[in-house]
Coordinates of C-alpha atoms in Angstrom, one line a residue:
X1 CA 0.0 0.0 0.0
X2 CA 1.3 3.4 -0.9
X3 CA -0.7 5.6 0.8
X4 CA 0.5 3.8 4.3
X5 CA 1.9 6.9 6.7
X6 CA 5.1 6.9 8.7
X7 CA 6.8 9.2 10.7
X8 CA 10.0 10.5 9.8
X9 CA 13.6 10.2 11.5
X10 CA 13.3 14.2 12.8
X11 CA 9.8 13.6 14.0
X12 CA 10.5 10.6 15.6
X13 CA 13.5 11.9 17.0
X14 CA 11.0 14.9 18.5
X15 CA 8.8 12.8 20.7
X16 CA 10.9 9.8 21.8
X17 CA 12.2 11.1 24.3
X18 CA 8.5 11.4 25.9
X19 CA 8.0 7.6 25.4
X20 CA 8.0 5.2 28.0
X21 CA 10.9 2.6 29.1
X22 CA 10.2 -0.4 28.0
X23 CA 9.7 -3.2 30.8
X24 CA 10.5 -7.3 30.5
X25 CA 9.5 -8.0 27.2
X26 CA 10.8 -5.6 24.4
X27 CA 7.6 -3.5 22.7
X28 CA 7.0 -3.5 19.2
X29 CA 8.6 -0.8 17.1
X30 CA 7.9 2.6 17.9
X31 CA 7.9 4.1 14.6
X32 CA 5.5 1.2 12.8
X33 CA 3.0 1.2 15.9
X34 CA 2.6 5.4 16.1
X35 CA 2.6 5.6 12.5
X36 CA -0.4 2.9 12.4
X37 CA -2.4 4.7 15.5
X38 CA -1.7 7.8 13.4
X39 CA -3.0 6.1 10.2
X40 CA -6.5 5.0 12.7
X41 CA -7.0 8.7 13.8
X42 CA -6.3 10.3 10.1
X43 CA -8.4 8.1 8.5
X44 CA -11.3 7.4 10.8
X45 CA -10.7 3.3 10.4
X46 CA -12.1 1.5 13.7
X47 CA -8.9 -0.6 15.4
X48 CA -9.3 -3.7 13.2
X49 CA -9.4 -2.3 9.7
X50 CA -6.0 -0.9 10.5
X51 CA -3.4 -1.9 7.7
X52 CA -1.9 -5.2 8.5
X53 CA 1.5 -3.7 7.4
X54 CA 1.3 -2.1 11.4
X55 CA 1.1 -5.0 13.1
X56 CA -1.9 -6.5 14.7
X57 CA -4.4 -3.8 15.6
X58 CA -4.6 -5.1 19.2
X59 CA -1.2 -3.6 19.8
X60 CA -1.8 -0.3 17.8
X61 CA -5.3 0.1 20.3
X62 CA -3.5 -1.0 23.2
X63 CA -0.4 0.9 23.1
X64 CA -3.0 4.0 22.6
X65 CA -4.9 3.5 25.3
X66 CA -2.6 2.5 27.5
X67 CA -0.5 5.8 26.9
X68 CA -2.9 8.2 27.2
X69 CA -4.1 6.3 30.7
X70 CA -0.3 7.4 31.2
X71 CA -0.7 10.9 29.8
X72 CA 1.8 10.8 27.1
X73 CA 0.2 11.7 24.4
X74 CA -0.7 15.2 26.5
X75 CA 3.3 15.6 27.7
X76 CA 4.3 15.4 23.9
X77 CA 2.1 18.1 23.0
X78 CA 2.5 20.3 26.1
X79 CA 6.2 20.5 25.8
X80 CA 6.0 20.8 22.0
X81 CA 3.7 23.7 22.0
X82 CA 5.7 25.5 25.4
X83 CA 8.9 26.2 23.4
X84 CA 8.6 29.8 22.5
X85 CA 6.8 32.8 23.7
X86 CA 3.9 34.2 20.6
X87 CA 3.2 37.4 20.5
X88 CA -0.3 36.9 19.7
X89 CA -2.8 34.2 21.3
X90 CA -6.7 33.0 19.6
X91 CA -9.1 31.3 21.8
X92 CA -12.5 30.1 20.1
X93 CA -14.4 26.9 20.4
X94 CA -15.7 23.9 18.2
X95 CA -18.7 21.6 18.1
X96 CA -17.6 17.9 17.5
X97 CA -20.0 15.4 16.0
X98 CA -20.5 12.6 18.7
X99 CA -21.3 9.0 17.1
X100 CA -23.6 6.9 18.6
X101 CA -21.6 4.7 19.8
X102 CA -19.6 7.1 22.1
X103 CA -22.7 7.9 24.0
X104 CA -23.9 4.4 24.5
X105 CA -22.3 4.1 27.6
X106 CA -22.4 7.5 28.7
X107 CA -26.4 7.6 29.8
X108 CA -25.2 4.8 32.5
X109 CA -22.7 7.3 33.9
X110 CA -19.4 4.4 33.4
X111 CA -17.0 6.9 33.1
X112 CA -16.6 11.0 32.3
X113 CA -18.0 11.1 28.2
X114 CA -18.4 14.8 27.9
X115 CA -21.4 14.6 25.5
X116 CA -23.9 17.2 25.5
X117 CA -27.2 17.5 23.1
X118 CA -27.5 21.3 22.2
X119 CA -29.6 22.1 19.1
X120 CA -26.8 20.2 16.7
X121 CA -27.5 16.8 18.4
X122 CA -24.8 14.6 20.7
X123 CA -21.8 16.4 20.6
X124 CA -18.4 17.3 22.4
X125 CA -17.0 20.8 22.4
X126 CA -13.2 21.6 21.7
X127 CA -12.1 24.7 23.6
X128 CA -8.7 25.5 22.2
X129 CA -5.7 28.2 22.4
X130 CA -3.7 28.7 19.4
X131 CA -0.8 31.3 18.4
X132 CA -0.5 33.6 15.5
X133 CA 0.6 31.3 12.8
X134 CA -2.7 28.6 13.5
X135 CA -0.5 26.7 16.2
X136 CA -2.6 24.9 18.8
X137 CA -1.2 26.0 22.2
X138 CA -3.9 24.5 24.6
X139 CA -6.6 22.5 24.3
X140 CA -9.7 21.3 26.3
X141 CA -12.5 18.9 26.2
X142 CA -16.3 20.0 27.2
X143 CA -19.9 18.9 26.6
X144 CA -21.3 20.3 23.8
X145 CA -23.9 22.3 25.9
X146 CA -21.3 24.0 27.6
X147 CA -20.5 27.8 27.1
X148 CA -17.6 29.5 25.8
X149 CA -17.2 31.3 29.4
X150 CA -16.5 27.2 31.1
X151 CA -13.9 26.6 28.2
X152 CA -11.9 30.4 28.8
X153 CA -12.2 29.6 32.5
X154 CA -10.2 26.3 31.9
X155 CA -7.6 27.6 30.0
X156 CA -7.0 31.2 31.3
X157 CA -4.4 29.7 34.2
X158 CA -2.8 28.2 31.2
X159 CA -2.3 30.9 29.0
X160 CA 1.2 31.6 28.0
X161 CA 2.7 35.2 28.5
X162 CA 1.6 37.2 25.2
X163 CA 1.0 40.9 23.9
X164 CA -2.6 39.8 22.5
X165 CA -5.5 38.0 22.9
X166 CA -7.9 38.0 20.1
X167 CA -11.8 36.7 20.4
X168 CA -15.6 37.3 19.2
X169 CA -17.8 38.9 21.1
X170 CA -18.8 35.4 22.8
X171 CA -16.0 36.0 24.9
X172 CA -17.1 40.0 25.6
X173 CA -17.2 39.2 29.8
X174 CA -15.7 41.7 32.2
X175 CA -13.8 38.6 34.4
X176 CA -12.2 37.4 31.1
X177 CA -11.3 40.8 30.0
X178 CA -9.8 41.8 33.8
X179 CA -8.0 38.2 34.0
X180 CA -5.8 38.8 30.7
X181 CA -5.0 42.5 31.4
X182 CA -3.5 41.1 35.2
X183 CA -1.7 38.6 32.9
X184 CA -0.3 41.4 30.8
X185 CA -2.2 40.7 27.8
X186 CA -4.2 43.0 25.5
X187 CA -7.8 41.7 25.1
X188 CA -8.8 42.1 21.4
X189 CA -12.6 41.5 21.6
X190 CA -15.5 42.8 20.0
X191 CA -18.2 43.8 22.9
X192 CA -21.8 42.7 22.5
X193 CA -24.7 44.7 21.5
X194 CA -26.5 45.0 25.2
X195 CA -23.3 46.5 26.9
X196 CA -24.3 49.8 28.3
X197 CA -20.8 50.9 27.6
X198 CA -19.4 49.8 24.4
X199 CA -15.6 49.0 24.7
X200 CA -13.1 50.0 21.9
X201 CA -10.8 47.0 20.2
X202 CA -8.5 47.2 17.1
X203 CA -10.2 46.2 14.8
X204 CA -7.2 45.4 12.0
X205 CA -6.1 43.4 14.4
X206 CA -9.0 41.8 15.0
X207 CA -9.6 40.4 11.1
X208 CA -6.3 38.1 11.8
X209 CA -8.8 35.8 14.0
X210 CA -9.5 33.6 10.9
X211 CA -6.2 31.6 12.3
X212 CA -8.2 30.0 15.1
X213 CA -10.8 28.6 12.6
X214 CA -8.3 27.4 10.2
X215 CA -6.7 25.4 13.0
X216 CA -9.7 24.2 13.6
X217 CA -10.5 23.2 10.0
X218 CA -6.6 21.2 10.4
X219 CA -7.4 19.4 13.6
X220 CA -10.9 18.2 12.1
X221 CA -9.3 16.6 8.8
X222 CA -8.3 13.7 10.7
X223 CA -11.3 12.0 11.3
X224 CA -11.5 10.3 14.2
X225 CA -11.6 14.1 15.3
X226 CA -14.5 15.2 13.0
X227 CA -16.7 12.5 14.6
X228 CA -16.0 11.2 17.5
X229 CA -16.5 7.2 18.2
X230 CA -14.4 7.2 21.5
X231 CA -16.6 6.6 24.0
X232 CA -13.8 7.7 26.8
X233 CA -13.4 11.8 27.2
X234 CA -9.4 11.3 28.1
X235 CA -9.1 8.7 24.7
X236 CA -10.9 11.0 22.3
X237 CA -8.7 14.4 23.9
X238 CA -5.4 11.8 23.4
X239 CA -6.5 11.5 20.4
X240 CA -7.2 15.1 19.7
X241 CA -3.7 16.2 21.2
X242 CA -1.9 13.3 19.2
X243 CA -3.2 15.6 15.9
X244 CA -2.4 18.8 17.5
X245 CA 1.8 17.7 17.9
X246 CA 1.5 16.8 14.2
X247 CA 0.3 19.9 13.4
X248 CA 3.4 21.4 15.3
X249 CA 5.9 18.7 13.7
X250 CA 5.2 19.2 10.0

């Protein structure tokens, strides 16, 4: 098969150091069982229609899960999107269409699911941070009920030193707006129509907020991200994080 993906030397050479030691019995090869766990999130493929040519599928799902139980998958991404300082931060949010099967279990309360049903149907909501350049920087996992206002207030302790913050008027909340000027940042956000006191922003400054929406159109290529079929919250992030270092790594 031609179209099989593998990562390359550099890129491999990028997150090993983040792996795991290996324990008793040697693992299979790090490159072929990534690359294939890749291949199952860019393609959408459920575990056993993964290419043969990656070894048996049970490895590929178990090295995944077992990983993100470890929080690998999030360490990679953290310290790949922590290196440098960007002058310029995005924060919007993302509906993500929630298959049937990842709610299945979810009604019984198993485990944390993080599905909601707003007017789109079953969904999960991606709250996510990213630079000037399109650059996820952080990330977070919601129902898709949730508000914009739960998603900033998870990632505001998180947010890396920067001169601006851009963001629609979704995010127009005098908390939000006070939080990032005590961080030193300069809110860029348009204010909504029902403030008695409308607030100035820049707006040339403000047209460069496409970026946020064209990460968001990256991150949802793969499509295991597009539709979620992970019934787990902390799988489908892993998963979600695992795209957003590859995004960093091109």
């Amino acid at each position: 098969m031609t179209d099989l993906y593998y990562l390359t030397d550099d890129q491999l050479a990028r997150i090993q150091p983040f792996f795991p030691l290996a324990h008793g019995v040697p693992r299979g090869d790090d490159r072929r069982v990534i690359s294939g766990i890749i291949h199952v999130l860019k393609r959408g493929l459920q575990w056993r229609d993964a290419p043969r040519e990656y070894g048996p599928h049970k490895t590929l799902y178990n090295r995944f899960k077992r990983w993100s139980e470890r929080g690998v998958f999030d360490r990679i991404f953290t310290e790949l999107a922590s290196r440098d300082v960007p002058d310029q931060l995005q924060i919007d949010a993302t509906h993500l269409k929630a298959h049937r099967t990842a709610a299945s279990l979810a009604k019984k309360g198993m485990f944390p699911a993080n599905i909601g049903r707003p007017k789109g149907g079953l969904n999960s909501k991606l709250h996510a941070v990213c630079d000037g350049e399109g650059r996820p920087r952080l990330l977070c996992l919601t129902s898709g009920n949730a508000s914009d206002f739960k998603g900033a207030a998870m990632l505001a302790p998180h947010l890396l030193p920067s001169r601006d913050l851009l963001a629609d008027k979704g995010y127009d909340a005098n908390w939000f707006r006070e939080d990032l000027i005590k961080r030193g940042i300069s809110p860029c956000i348009p204010p909504k129509r029902n403030r008695r006191q409308q607030i100035a922003y820049d707006k040339a400054l403000y047209r460069l907020r496409h970026k946020v929406e064209n990460m968001f159109g990256k991150l949802k290529d793969w499509r295991r991200i597009a539709t979620r079929y992970d019934r787990k919250a902390c799988n489908f992030l892993a998963f979600t994080l695992l795209a957003a270092s590859m995004i960093w790594m091109r």
